[in-house]
PDB file of C-alpha atoms (C1' of nucleotides) in Angstrom:
ATOM      1  CA  UNK G 194     115.957  63.457  91.365  1.00 32.00           C
ATOM      2  CA  UNK G 195     113.823  62.959  94.470  1.00 33.00           C
ATOM      3  CA  UNK G 196     110.013  62.947  93.932  1.00 32.00           C
ATOM      4  CA  UNK G 197     108.395  63.990  97.087  1.00 33.00           C
ATOM      5  CA  UNK G 198     104.872  64.982  96.221  1.00 30.00           C
ATOM      6  CA  UNK G 199     102.577  66.372  98.909  1.00 30.00           C
ATOM      7  CA  UNK G 200     100.345  68.356  96.792  1.00 31.00           C
ATOM      8  CA  UNK G 201      97.575  70.908  97.023  1.00 37.00           C
ATOM      9  CA  UNK G 202      95.768  71.734  93.901  1.00 38.00           C
ATOM     10  CA  UNK G 203      97.413  75.037  93.598  1.00 38.00           C
ATOM     11  CA  UNK G 204     100.775  73.381  93.546  1.00 39.00           C
ATOM     12  CA  UNK G 205      99.590  71.053  90.941  1.00 41.00           C
ATOM     13  CA  UNK G 206      98.653  73.995  88.710  1.00 42.00           C
ATOM     14  CA  UNK G 207     101.800  75.586  89.321  1.00 39.00           C
ATOM     15  CA  UNK G 208     103.625  72.329  88.176  1.00 43.00           C
ATOM     16  CA  UNK G 209     101.643  72.070  85.212  1.00 42.00           C
ATOM     17  CA  UNK G 210     102.452  75.633  84.335  1.00 43.00           C
ATOM     18  CA  UNK G 211     106.046  74.984  84.947  1.00 44.00           C
ATOM     19  CA  UNK G 212     106.219  71.746  83.192  1.00 43.00           C
ATOM     20  CA  UNK G 213     109.336  71.506  81.200  1.00 38.00           C
ATOM     21  CA  UNK G 214     110.573  75.029  82.026  1.00 45.00           C
ATOM     22  CA  UNK G 215     112.396  76.681  84.746  1.00 44.00           C
ATOM     23  CA  UNK G 216     111.030  74.855  87.866  1.00 45.00           C
ATOM     24  CA  UNK G 217     112.467  71.545  87.444  1.00 48.00           C
ATOM     25  CA  UNK G 218     116.216  72.154  87.681  1.00 62.00           C
ATOM     26  CA  UNK G 219     118.752  74.108  89.507  1.00 73.00           C
ATOM     27  CA  UNK G 220     117.541  77.656  88.689  1.00 78.00           C
ATOM     28  CA  UNK G 221     120.256  79.965  88.695  1.00 78.00           C
ATOM     29  CA  UNK G 222     119.314  83.544  89.617  1.00 80.00           C
ATOM     30  CA  UNK G 223     120.102  84.939  86.206  1.00 80.00           C
ATOM     31  CA  UNK G 224     117.855  82.376  84.548  1.00 81.00           C
ATOM     32  CA  UNK G 225     114.959  82.747  86.919  1.00 90.00           C
ATOM     33  CA  UNK G 226     112.210  84.103  84.811  1.00 94.00           C
ATOM     34  CA  UNK G 227     110.523  85.740  87.971  1.00 96.00           C
ATOM     35  CA  UNK G 228     113.740  87.678  88.188  1.00 94.00           C
ATOM     36  CA  UNK G 229     113.275  88.926  84.736  1.00 93.00           C
ATOM     37  CA  UNK G 230     109.965  90.401  85.574  1.00 96.00           C
ATOM     38  CA  UNK G 231     111.074  91.762  89.017  1.00 96.00           C
ATOM     39  CA  UNK G 232     114.338  93.248  87.498  1.00 94.00           C
ATOM     40  CA  UNK G 233     112.206  95.567  85.206  1.00 95.00           C
ATOM     41  CA  UNK G 234     110.011  96.620  88.134  1.00 96.00           C
ATOM     42  CA  UNK G 235     112.508  97.174  90.788  1.00 94.00           C
ATOM     43  CA  UNK G 236     113.824 100.735  90.408  1.00 93.00           C
ATOM     44  CA  UNK G 237     112.575 102.774  93.399  1.00 94.00           C
ATOM     45  CA  UNK G 238     110.197 104.692  91.050  1.00 96.00           C
ATOM     46  CA  UNK G 239     109.485 102.308  88.178  1.00 97.00           C
ATOM     47  CA  UNK G 240     106.162 100.944  89.694  1.00 97.00           C
ATOM     48  CA  UNK G 241     104.887 104.425  90.439  1.00 96.00           C
ATOM     49  CA  UNK G 242     105.752 105.714  87.015  1.00 97.00           C
ATOM     50  CA  UNK G 243     104.005 102.633  85.614  1.00 97.00           C
ATOM     51  CA  UNK G 244     100.917 103.254  87.692  1.00 96.00           C
ATOM     52  CA  UNK G 245     100.849 106.868  86.466  1.00 96.00           C
ATOM     53  CA  UNK G 246     101.259 106.245  82.955  1.00 97.00           C
ATOM     54  CA  UNK G 247      98.710 103.347  83.260  1.00 96.00           C
ATOM     55  CA  UNK G 248      96.083 105.544  84.795  1.00 94.00           C
ATOM     56  CA  UNK G 249      96.586 108.716  82.972  1.00 94.00           C
ATOM     57  CA  UNK G 250      97.679 107.594  79.542  1.00 96.00           C
ATOM     58  CA  UNK G 251     100.330 109.417  77.579  1.00 97.00           C
ATOM     59  CA  UNK G 252     102.132 112.098  79.743  1.00 97.00           C
ATOM     60  CA  UNK G 253     104.832 114.562  79.297  1.00 97.00           C
ATOM     61  CA  UNK G 254     108.126 114.408  81.168  1.00 97.00           C
ATOM     62  CA  UNK G 255     107.132 117.562  83.166  1.00 97.00           C
ATOM     63  CA  UNK G 256     103.705 116.251  83.985  1.00 97.00           C
ATOM     64  CA  UNK G 257     105.328 113.173  85.567  1.00 97.00           C
ATOM     65  CA  UNK G 258     107.749 115.030  87.427  1.00 96.00           C
ATOM     66  CA  UNK G 259     104.732 117.162  88.758  1.00 95.00           C
ATOM     67  CA  UNK G 260     103.060 113.999  89.772  1.00 95.00           C
ATOM     68  CA  UNK G 261     105.905 112.618  91.536  1.00 95.00           C
ATOM     69  CA  UNK G 262     107.462 115.542  93.117  1.00 94.00           C
ATOM     70  CA  UNK G 263     109.980 113.571  95.258  1.00 94.00           C
ATOM     71  CA  UNK G 264     111.848 112.309  92.256  1.00 96.00           C
ATOM     72  CA  UNK G 265     114.926 114.032  90.710  1.00 97.00           C
ATOM     73  CA  UNK G 266     115.030 114.628  87.173  1.00 96.00           C
ATOM     74  CA  UNK G 267     117.982 112.454  86.697  1.00 96.00           C
ATOM     75  CA  UNK G 268     116.068 109.440  88.378  1.00 97.00           C
ATOM     76  CA  UNK G 269     113.039 110.042  86.354  1.00 98.00           C
ATOM     77  CA  UNK G 270     114.863 110.210  83.040  1.00 97.00           C
ATOM     78  CA  UNK G 271     117.028 107.205  84.007  1.00 97.00           C
ATOM     79  CA  UNK G 272     114.068 104.941  84.911  1.00 97.00           C
ATOM     80  CA  UNK G 273     112.088 106.102  81.930  1.00 98.00           C
ATOM     81  CA  UNK G 274     114.976 105.178  79.681  1.00 97.00           C
ATOM     82  CA  UNK G 275     115.279 101.819  81.325  1.00 97.00           C
ATOM     83  CA  UNK G 276     111.525 101.080  80.923  1.00 97.00           C
ATOM     84  CA  UNK G 277     111.851 102.223  77.339  1.00 97.00           C
ATOM     85  CA  UNK G 278     114.847  99.798  76.619  1.00 95.00           C
ATOM     86  CA  UNK G 279     112.641  96.967  77.800  1.00 95.00           C
ATOM     87  CA  UNK G 280     109.754  98.135  75.340  1.00 95.00           C
ATOM     88  CA  UNK G 281     107.388  98.695  78.307  1.00 97.00           C
ATOM     89  CA  UNK G 282     107.319 102.580  77.622  1.00 97.00           C
ATOM     90  CA  UNK G 283     107.021 104.546  74.576  1.00 98.00           C
ATOM     91  CA  UNK G 284     109.119 107.916  74.242  1.00 98.00           C
ATOM     92  CA  UNK G 285     108.033 110.313  71.646  1.00 97.00           C
ATOM     93  CA  UNK G 286     110.169 113.302  71.021  1.00 97.00           C
ATOM     94  CA  UNK G 287     108.754 116.466  69.462  1.00 96.00           C
ATOM     95  CA  UNK G 288     111.588 118.498  67.838  1.00 93.00           C
ATOM     96  CA  UNK G 289     110.313 121.831  69.105  1.00 92.00           C
ATOM     97  CA  UNK G 290     111.457 124.762  71.049  1.00 89.00           C
ATOM     98  CA  UNK G 291     110.752 124.434  74.012  1.00 92.00           C
ATOM     99  CA  UNK G 292     111.456 120.518  73.828  1.00 94.00           C
ATOM    100  CA  UNK G 293     108.540 118.321  74.405  1.00 97.00           C
ATOM    101  CA  UNK G 294     108.705 114.649  75.139  1.00 98.00           C
ATOM    102  CA  UNK G 295     105.682 112.326  75.777  1.00 98.00           C
ATOM    103  CA  UNK G 296     105.817 108.952  77.338  1.00 98.00           C
ATOM    104  CA  UNK G 297     103.383 106.236  77.209  1.00 98.00           C
ATOM    105  CA  UNK G 298     102.670 102.609  78.035  1.00 98.00           C
ATOM    106  CA  UNK G 299     103.320 100.387  74.943  1.00 97.00           C
ATOM    107  CA  UNK G 300     100.767  97.702  74.014  1.00 96.00           C
ATOM    108  CA  UNK G 301     103.431  95.192  75.154  1.00 95.00           C
ATOM    109  CA  UNK G 302     103.775  96.982  78.293  1.00 96.00           C
ATOM    110  CA  UNK G 303     100.183  96.791  79.099  1.00 96.00           C
ATOM    111  CA  UNK G 304     100.556  93.059  79.667  1.00 96.00           C
ATOM    112  CA  UNK G 305     102.208  93.953  82.902  1.00 96.00           C
ATOM    113  CA  UNK G 306      99.140  95.675  84.254  1.00 96.00           C
ATOM    114  CA  UNK G 307      97.284  92.696  85.774  1.00 96.00           C
ATOM    115  CA  UNK G 308     100.512  91.820  87.351  1.00 96.00           C
ATOM    116  CA  UNK G 309     101.012  95.257  88.888  1.00 96.00           C
ATOM    117  CA  UNK G 310      97.448  95.321  89.995  1.00 95.00           C
ATOM    118  CA  UNK G 311      97.862  91.886  91.656  1.00 96.00           C
ATOM    119  CA  UNK G 312     100.911  93.145  93.558  1.00 96.00           C
ATOM    120  CA  UNK G 313      99.220  96.167  94.538  1.00 95.00           C
ATOM    121  CA  UNK G 314      96.416  94.201  95.839  1.00 94.00           C
ATOM    122  CA  UNK G 315      98.557  91.833  97.819  1.00 95.00           C
ATOM    123  CA  UNK G 316     100.781  94.643  99.116  1.00 95.00           C
ATOM    124  CA  UNK G 317      97.773  96.382 100.540  1.00 94.00           C
ATOM    125  CA  UNK G 318      96.722  93.374 102.216  1.00 94.00           C
ATOM    126  CA  UNK G 319     100.235  92.812 103.407  1.00 95.00           C
ATOM    127  CA  UNK G 320     100.671  96.127 104.726  1.00 92.00           C
ATOM    128  CA  UNK G 321      97.581  95.909 106.843  1.00 92.00           C
ATOM    129  CA  UNK G 322      98.617  92.403 108.113  1.00 91.00           C
ATOM    130  CA  UNK G 323     101.814  94.036 109.395  1.00 89.00           C
ATOM    131  CA  UNK G 324      99.877  96.796 111.197  1.00 88.00           C
ATOM    132  CA  UNK G 325      97.732  94.165 112.995  1.00 89.00           C
ATOM    133  CA  UNK G 326     100.783  92.297 114.020  1.00 83.00           C
ATOM    134  CA  UNK G 327     101.921  95.389 115.878  1.00 76.00           C
TER     135      UNK G 327
ATOM    136  CA  UNK Y  17      94.997  92.518  71.736  1.00 31.00           C
ATOM    137  CA  UNK Y  18      95.303  88.883  71.462  1.00 32.00           C
ATOM    138  CA  UNK Y  19      94.745  86.599  74.496  1.00 31.00           C
ATOM    139  CA  UNK Y  20      97.567  84.250  74.115  1.00 34.00           C
ATOM    140  CA  UNK Y  21      97.764  83.776  77.907  1.00 33.00           C
ATOM    141  CA  UNK Y  22      95.101  82.591  80.083  1.00 36.00           C
ATOM    142  CA  UNK Y  23      95.457  84.367  83.383  1.00 36.00           C
ATOM    143  CA  UNK Y  24      94.350  82.532  86.370  1.00 42.00           C
ATOM    144  CA  UNK Y  25      90.986  83.262  87.432  1.00 40.00           C
ATOM    145  CA  UNK Y  26      92.473  84.669  90.765  1.00 39.00           C
ATOM    146  CA  UNK Y  27      94.269  87.383  88.739  1.00 42.00           C
ATOM    147  CA  UNK Y  28      91.137  88.099  86.643  1.00 43.00           C
ATOM    148  CA  UNK Y  29      89.067  88.569  89.716  1.00 39.00           C
ATOM    149  CA  UNK Y  30      91.689  90.907  91.094  1.00 38.00           C
ATOM    150  CA  UNK Y  31      91.556  92.950  88.127  1.00 42.00           C
ATOM    151  CA  UNK Y  32      87.928  93.326  88.687  1.00 38.00           C
ATOM    152  CA  UNK Y  33      88.440  94.187  92.269  1.00 37.00           C
ATOM    153  CA  UNK Y  34      91.108  96.686  91.432  1.00 42.00           C
ATOM    154  CA  UNK Y  35      89.074  98.564  88.891  1.00 41.00           C
ATOM    155  CA  UNK Y  36      88.930 102.155  90.127  1.00 38.00           C
ATOM    156  CA  UNK Y  37      90.712 101.521  93.209  1.00 41.00           C
ATOM    157  CA  UNK Y  38      94.462 101.154  92.681  1.00 41.00           C
ATOM    158  CA  UNK Y  39      95.930 104.172  91.020  1.00 41.00           C
ATOM    159  CA  UNK Y  40      94.831 107.336  92.426  1.00 46.00           C
ATOM    160  CA  UNK Y  41      96.978 110.310  93.414  1.00 62.00           C
ATOM    161  CA  UNK Y  42     100.471 111.289  94.357  1.00 71.00           C
ATOM    162  CA  UNK Y  43     102.034 107.961  95.205  1.00 78.00           C
ATOM    163  CA  UNK Y  44     105.075 108.065  97.310  1.00 77.00           C
ATOM    164  CA  UNK Y  45     107.604 105.133  96.974  1.00 80.00           C
ATOM    165  CA  UNK Y  46     107.141 104.174 100.490  1.00 79.00           C
ATOM    166  CA  UNK Y  47     103.417 104.148 100.249  1.00 80.00           C
ATOM    167  CA  UNK Y  48     103.255 102.261  96.925  1.00 90.00           C
ATOM    168  CA  UNK Y  49     101.696  98.932  97.612  1.00 94.00           C
ATOM    169  CA  UNK Y  50     103.440  97.442  94.520  1.00 96.00           C
ATOM    170  CA  UNK Y  51     106.579  98.349  96.252  1.00 94.00           C
ATOM    171  CA  UNK Y  52     105.542  96.347  99.229  1.00 93.00           C
ATOM    172  CA  UNK Y  53     105.033  93.225  97.214  1.00 96.00           C
ATOM    173  CA  UNK Y  54     108.408  93.922  95.251  1.00 96.00           C
ATOM    174  CA  UNK Y  55     110.356  94.575  98.210  1.00 94.00           C
ATOM    175  CA  UNK Y  56     109.631  91.118  99.499  1.00 95.00           C
ATOM    176  CA  UNK Y  57     110.513  89.402  96.372  1.00 96.00           C
ATOM    177  CA  UNK Y  58     113.600  91.502  95.501  1.00 95.00           C
ATOM    178  CA  UNK Y  59     116.484  89.661  97.096  1.00 94.00           C
ATOM    179  CA  UNK Y  60     118.557  87.892  94.566  1.00 95.00           C
ATOM    180  CA  UNK Y  61     117.664  84.539  95.727  1.00 97.00           C
ATOM    181  CA  UNK Y  62     114.119  84.974  97.103  1.00 97.00           C
ATOM    182  CA  UNK Y  63     112.154  84.044  94.028  1.00 97.00           C
ATOM    183  CA  UNK Y  64     114.325  81.048  93.556  1.00 97.00           C
ATOM    184  CA  UNK Y  65     113.889  79.996  97.227  1.00 97.00           C
ATOM    185  CA  UNK Y  66     110.016  80.436  97.036  1.00 97.00           C
ATOM    186  CA  UNK Y  67     109.797  78.493  93.702  1.00 96.00           C
ATOM    187  CA  UNK Y  68     111.674  75.597  95.404  1.00 96.00           C
ATOM    188  CA  UNK Y  69     109.563  75.709  98.566  1.00 97.00           C
ATOM    189  CA  UNK Y  70     106.526  75.883  96.559  1.00 96.00           C
ATOM    190  CA  UNK Y  71     107.378  73.077  94.370  1.00 94.00           C
ATOM    191  CA  UNK Y  72     108.987  70.758  96.949  1.00 94.00           C
ATOM    192  CA  UNK Y  73     107.009  71.603  99.931  1.00 96.00           C
ATOM    193  CA  UNK Y  74     108.794  71.572 103.293  1.00 98.00           C
ATOM    194  CA  UNK Y  75     112.645  71.426 103.065  1.00 98.00           C
ATOM    195  CA  UNK Y  76     115.573  71.425 105.460  1.00 98.00           C
ATOM    196  CA  UNK Y  77     118.272  74.086 105.264  1.00 98.00           C
ATOM    197  CA  UNK Y  78     120.664  71.735 103.593  1.00 97.00           C
ATOM    198  CA  UNK Y  79     118.235  70.599 101.138  1.00 97.00           C
ATOM    199  CA  UNK Y  80     117.828  73.964  99.765  1.00 97.00           C
ATOM    200  CA  UNK Y  81     121.572  74.643  99.837  1.00 97.00           C
ATOM    201  CA  UNK Y  82     121.887  71.661  97.810  1.00 96.00           C
ATOM    202  CA  UNK Y  83     119.305  72.602  95.375  1.00 95.00           C
ATOM    203  CA  UNK Y  84     120.697  76.148  95.027  1.00 96.00           C
ATOM    204  CA  UNK Y  85     124.416  75.484  94.931  1.00 94.00           C
ATOM    205  CA  UNK Y  86     125.562  79.056  94.000  1.00 95.00           C
ATOM    206  CA  UNK Y  87     124.062  80.682  97.103  1.00 97.00           C
ATOM    207  CA  UNK Y  88     126.315  81.061 100.185  1.00 97.00           C
ATOM    208  CA  UNK Y  89     125.092  79.943 103.492  1.00 97.00           C
ATOM    209  CA  UNK Y  90     124.996  83.431 104.752  1.00 98.00           C
ATOM    210  CA  UNK Y  91     122.720  84.463 101.920  1.00 98.00           C
ATOM    211  CA  UNK Y  92     120.402  81.489 102.377  1.00 98.00           C
ATOM    212  CA  UNK Y  93     120.086  82.073 106.044  1.00 98.00           C
ATOM    213  CA  UNK Y  94     119.662  85.855 105.539  1.00 98.00           C
ATOM    214  CA  UNK Y  95     116.983  85.609 102.871  1.00 98.00           C
ATOM    215  CA  UNK Y  96     115.050  82.933 104.763  1.00 98.00           C
ATOM    216  CA  UNK Y  97     114.889  85.000 107.683  1.00 98.00           C
ATOM    217  CA  UNK Y  98     113.490  88.022 105.872  1.00 97.00           C
ATOM    218  CA  UNK Y  99     110.940  85.851 104.189  1.00 98.00           C
ATOM    219  CA  UNK Y 100     110.099  84.405 107.743  1.00 97.00           C
ATOM    220  CA  UNK Y 101     109.883  87.955 109.174  1.00 96.00           C
ATOM    221  CA  UNK Y 102     107.268  88.769 106.429  1.00 96.00           C
ATOM    222  CA  UNK Y 103     105.216  85.757 107.367  1.00 96.00           C
ATOM    223  CA  UNK Y 104     105.900  84.237 104.028  1.00 97.00           C
ATOM    224  CA  UNK Y 105     107.846  81.165 105.282  1.00 98.00           C
ATOM    225  CA  UNK Y 106     107.703  79.176 108.326  1.00 98.00           C
ATOM    226  CA  UNK Y 107     110.813  78.147 110.251  1.00 98.00           C
ATOM    227  CA  UNK Y 108     110.701  74.922 112.345  1.00 98.00           C
ATOM    228  CA  UNK Y 109     113.695  74.157 114.550  1.00 98.00           C
ATOM    229  CA  UNK Y 110     114.207  70.577 115.839  1.00 97.00           C
ATOM    230  CA  UNK Y 111     116.276  70.834 119.117  1.00 95.00           C
ATOM    231  CA  UNK Y 112     118.283  67.810 118.260  1.00 94.00           C
ATOM    232  CA  UNK Y 113     121.948  66.984 117.534  1.00 91.00           C
ATOM    233  CA  UNK Y 114     122.909  67.559 114.751  1.00 93.00           C
ATOM    234  CA  UNK Y 115     120.704  70.344 114.396  1.00 96.00           C
ATOM    235  CA  UNK Y 116     117.674  70.338 111.902  1.00 98.00           C
ATOM    236  CA  UNK Y 117     115.729  73.105 110.625  1.00 98.00           C
ATOM    237  CA  UNK Y 118     112.793  72.809 108.181  1.00 98.00           C
ATOM    238  CA  UNK Y 119     111.420  75.663 106.019  1.00 98.00           C
ATOM    239  CA  UNK Y 120     107.894  75.805 104.363  1.00 98.00           C
ATOM    240  CA  UNK Y 121     105.669  78.208 102.731  1.00 98.00           C
ATOM    241  CA  UNK Y 122     102.898  79.481 105.178  1.00 98.00           C
ATOM    242  CA  UNK Y 123      99.342  79.397 104.087  1.00 97.00           C
ATOM    243  CA  UNK Y 124      99.713  83.183 103.824  1.00 96.00           C
ATOM    244  CA  UNK Y 125     102.626  82.991 101.626  1.00 96.00           C
ATOM    245  CA  UNK Y 126     100.811  80.693  99.198  1.00 96.00           C
ATOM    246  CA  UNK Y 127      98.742  83.762  98.367  1.00 96.00           C
ATOM    247  CA  UNK Y 128     101.752  84.933  96.522  1.00 96.00           C
ATOM    248  CA  UNK Y 129     101.852  81.914  94.223  1.00 96.00           C
ATOM    249  CA  UNK Y 130      99.593  83.260  91.476  1.00 96.00           C
ATOM    250  CA  UNK Y 131     101.617  86.457  91.478  1.00 96.00           C
ATOM    251  CA  UNK Y 132     104.921  84.456  91.034  1.00 96.00           C
ATOM    252  CA  UNK Y 133     103.049  82.373  88.290  1.00 94.00           C
ATOM    253  CA  UNK Y 134     102.079  85.455  86.506  1.00 96.00           C
ATOM    254  CA  UNK Y 135     105.651  87.032  86.761  1.00 96.00           C
ATOM    255  CA  UNK Y 136     107.286  83.753  85.730  1.00 94.00           C
ATOM    256  CA  UNK Y 137     105.001  83.665  82.567  1.00 94.00           C
ATOM    257  CA  UNK Y 138     105.574  87.274  81.787  1.00 95.00           C
ATOM    258  CA  UNK Y 139     109.289  86.900  82.252  1.00 94.00           C
ATOM    259  CA  UNK Y 140     109.592  83.942  80.043  1.00 93.00           C
ATOM    260  CA  UNK Y 141     107.911  85.802  77.328  1.00 94.00           C
ATOM    261  CA  UNK Y 142     109.964  89.035  77.851  1.00 94.00           C
ATOM    262  CA  UNK Y 143     113.221  86.983  77.716  1.00 92.00           C
ATOM    263  CA  UNK Y 144     112.259  85.727  74.416  1.00 92.00           C
ATOM    264  CA  UNK Y 145     111.185  88.832  73.151  1.00 90.00           C
ATOM    265  CA  UNK Y 146     114.468  90.182  73.899  1.00 88.00           C
ATOM    266  CA  UNK Y 147     116.118  87.371  72.008  1.00 87.00           C
ATOM    267  CA  UNK Y 148     114.092  88.156  69.084  1.00 88.00           C
ATOM    268  CA  UNK Y 149     115.111  91.671  69.074  1.00 81.00           C
ATOM    269  CA  UNK Y 150     118.687  90.847  68.786  1.00 73.00           C
TER     270      UNK Y 150
ATOM    271  C1'  DC U 157     111.912 121.737  79.023  1.00 91.94           C
ATOM    272  C1'  DC U 158     114.474 118.002  78.998  1.00 91.94           C
ATOM    273  C1'  DG U 159     118.476 115.490  80.372  1.00 91.94           C
ATOM    274  C1'  DG U 160     123.529 114.490  80.574  1.00 91.94           C
ATOM    275  C1'  DA U 161     128.060 114.501  83.578  1.00 91.94           C
ATOM    276  C1'  DT U 162     130.068 114.226  88.118  1.00 91.94           C
ATOM    277  C1'  DC U 163     130.550 113.144  92.625  1.00 91.94           C
ATOM    278  C1'  DC U 164     129.091 110.812  96.927  1.00 91.94           C
ATOM    279  C1'  DT U 165     126.824 107.391 100.014  1.00 91.94           C
ATOM    280  C1'  DG U 166     124.409 103.419 101.806  1.00 91.94           C
ATOM    281  C1'  DT U 167     123.550  98.769 101.466  1.00 91.94           C
ATOM    282  C1'  DA U 168     123.048  94.333  98.988  1.00 91.94           C
ATOM    283  C1'  DC U 169     126.023  90.809  97.992  1.00 91.94           C
ATOM    284  C1'  DG U 170     129.899  87.835  98.493  1.00 91.94           C
ATOM    285  C1'  DA U 171     134.385  85.115 100.370  1.00 91.94           C
ATOM    286  C1'  DT U 172     136.128  83.267 104.195  1.00 91.94           C
ATOM    287  C1'  DA U 173     136.648  81.348 108.729  1.00 91.94           C
ATOM    288  C1'  DC U 174     134.609  80.051 113.137  1.00 91.94           C
ATOM    289  C1'  DT U 175     130.884  77.596 116.528  1.00 91.94           C
ATOM    290  C1'  DG U 176     127.198  74.986 119.378  1.00 91.94           C
TER     291       DG U 176
ATOM    292  C1'  DC I 219     123.890  70.600 110.427  1.00 91.94           C
ATOM    293  C1'  DA I 220     122.881  75.101 110.593  1.00 91.94           C
ATOM    294  C1'  DG I 221     124.060  78.816 111.397  1.00 91.94           C
ATOM    295  C1'  DT I 222     127.136  83.699 113.257  1.00 91.94           C
ATOM    296  C1'  DA I 223     131.047  87.111 112.487  1.00 91.94           C
ATOM    297  C1'  DT I 224     134.331  89.871 109.740  1.00 91.94           C
ATOM    298  C1'  DC I 225     135.755  92.153 105.862  1.00 91.94           C
ATOM    299  C1'  DG I 226     135.597  93.529 101.331  1.00 91.94           C
ATOM    300  C1'  DT I 227     133.270  95.324  96.763  1.00 91.94           C
ATOM    301  C1'  DA I 228     129.914  96.756  93.220  1.00 91.94           C
ATOM    302  C1'  DC I 229     126.178  99.202  92.270  1.00 91.94           C
ATOM    303  C1'  DA I 230     121.598 101.839  92.702  1.00 91.94           C
ATOM    304  C1'  DG I 231     120.189 105.969  93.987  1.00 91.94           C
ATOM    305  C1'  DG I 232     120.578 110.892  95.223  1.00 91.94           C
ATOM    306  C1'  DA I 233     122.595 116.221  95.222  1.00 91.94           C
ATOM    307  C1'  DT I 234     124.150 119.412  92.226  1.00 91.94           C
ATOM    308  C1'  DC I 235     125.768 121.700  88.337  1.00 91.94           C
ATOM    309  C1'  DC I 236     126.076 122.208  83.336  1.00 91.94           C
ATOM    310  C1'  DG I 237     123.986 122.249  78.181  1.00 91.94           C
ATOM    311  C1'  DG I 238     121.076 122.341  73.881  1.00 91.94           C
TER     312       DG I 238
END
DNA sequence: CCGGATCCTGTACGATACTG
DNA sequence: CAGTATCGTACAGGATCCGG
C-alpha cells in the first residue's frame, strides 16, 4: 500500500476511528458500514416516519398516515415493517376490533437520532447553498 | 442509556442546535432535509468513493478505479460527477496527453465527514447486532 | 382499521464496446 | 488515461382492489 499522508486534523481523527476497520482495504459496497446505515434510511419515507415517531413518540398507524398524507397505506406498512425488522421501530398490536396498532422508536433506534439530526442540519444548509448558487 | 460511544463534539453541538427546530409539521419527502443529505450519499458507490478520497486525499481517476475494482468506469464517472455537481468533490482536469484528472474532497464536502463517521460507527454496531440475532 | 396481493412504471445499475 | 454510447435488467415505489 502506498502511504501518502497529507493530513488535516479531521482526517487524522477519522483515521484513528477507522483504524483496523473498514477504511484500510478494498471496501466492497456490501461491506461498507456507511451503506449499512444508509440502507436503513433510504426508503423514500423512512426518514420522515422516523422523524415523526421521534418527535411524537408512540403513534398509531392511522395517526402516521394522517401526518404523512401523501404516502399510500402499502408504503407506510412496508416501510414500517422494514424498520421493525431492523429493530429500529417497535410494533405493538392490540387484538381488538377495530384493530389498533401502535408504532414507536426502540431504545436501540434512538441511537440513530443524532445522525438524523446531523443530516437534517447539513441538508438544510446544503439546500440553501444550492439556492444561492442559482 | 449507556454512552458506549463518544460522539464527536460536532455532532453533540449539532444536537443542541437542533433542539426544537428539526421536526415540526407535515414533512413532505421532497422537503425533508434528511433526504437532501441521504440523496447525495445514496449511490451504491458514493460512500466508498468519499471514504477513499477522505482517507487518501486527492486521487486520480485511475487510482480510484484501482482501489475500487468492482466498479465500472461508467459508474465511477457518473457518481463522481454527481458528487461534483453537489459541490462535495472537486474535479481538476490537466490538459495533457495522456489525460489526467484528479479528484478531491472540497472544503465544503469535508463537512460531511462527521456524518459519515457517525454512520460508519452506527453501521458497524448494527451489523454486529444483526449477527448476534442470528 | 390495518394491511396483503397484483399489476405497472421509472430508474439505478451493469456489461460491453468505442474514442480523443 | 479518462472518459462517452448503447443496450439490457432488477428492483423500489405507486395505484388499485381485496380481506379479516
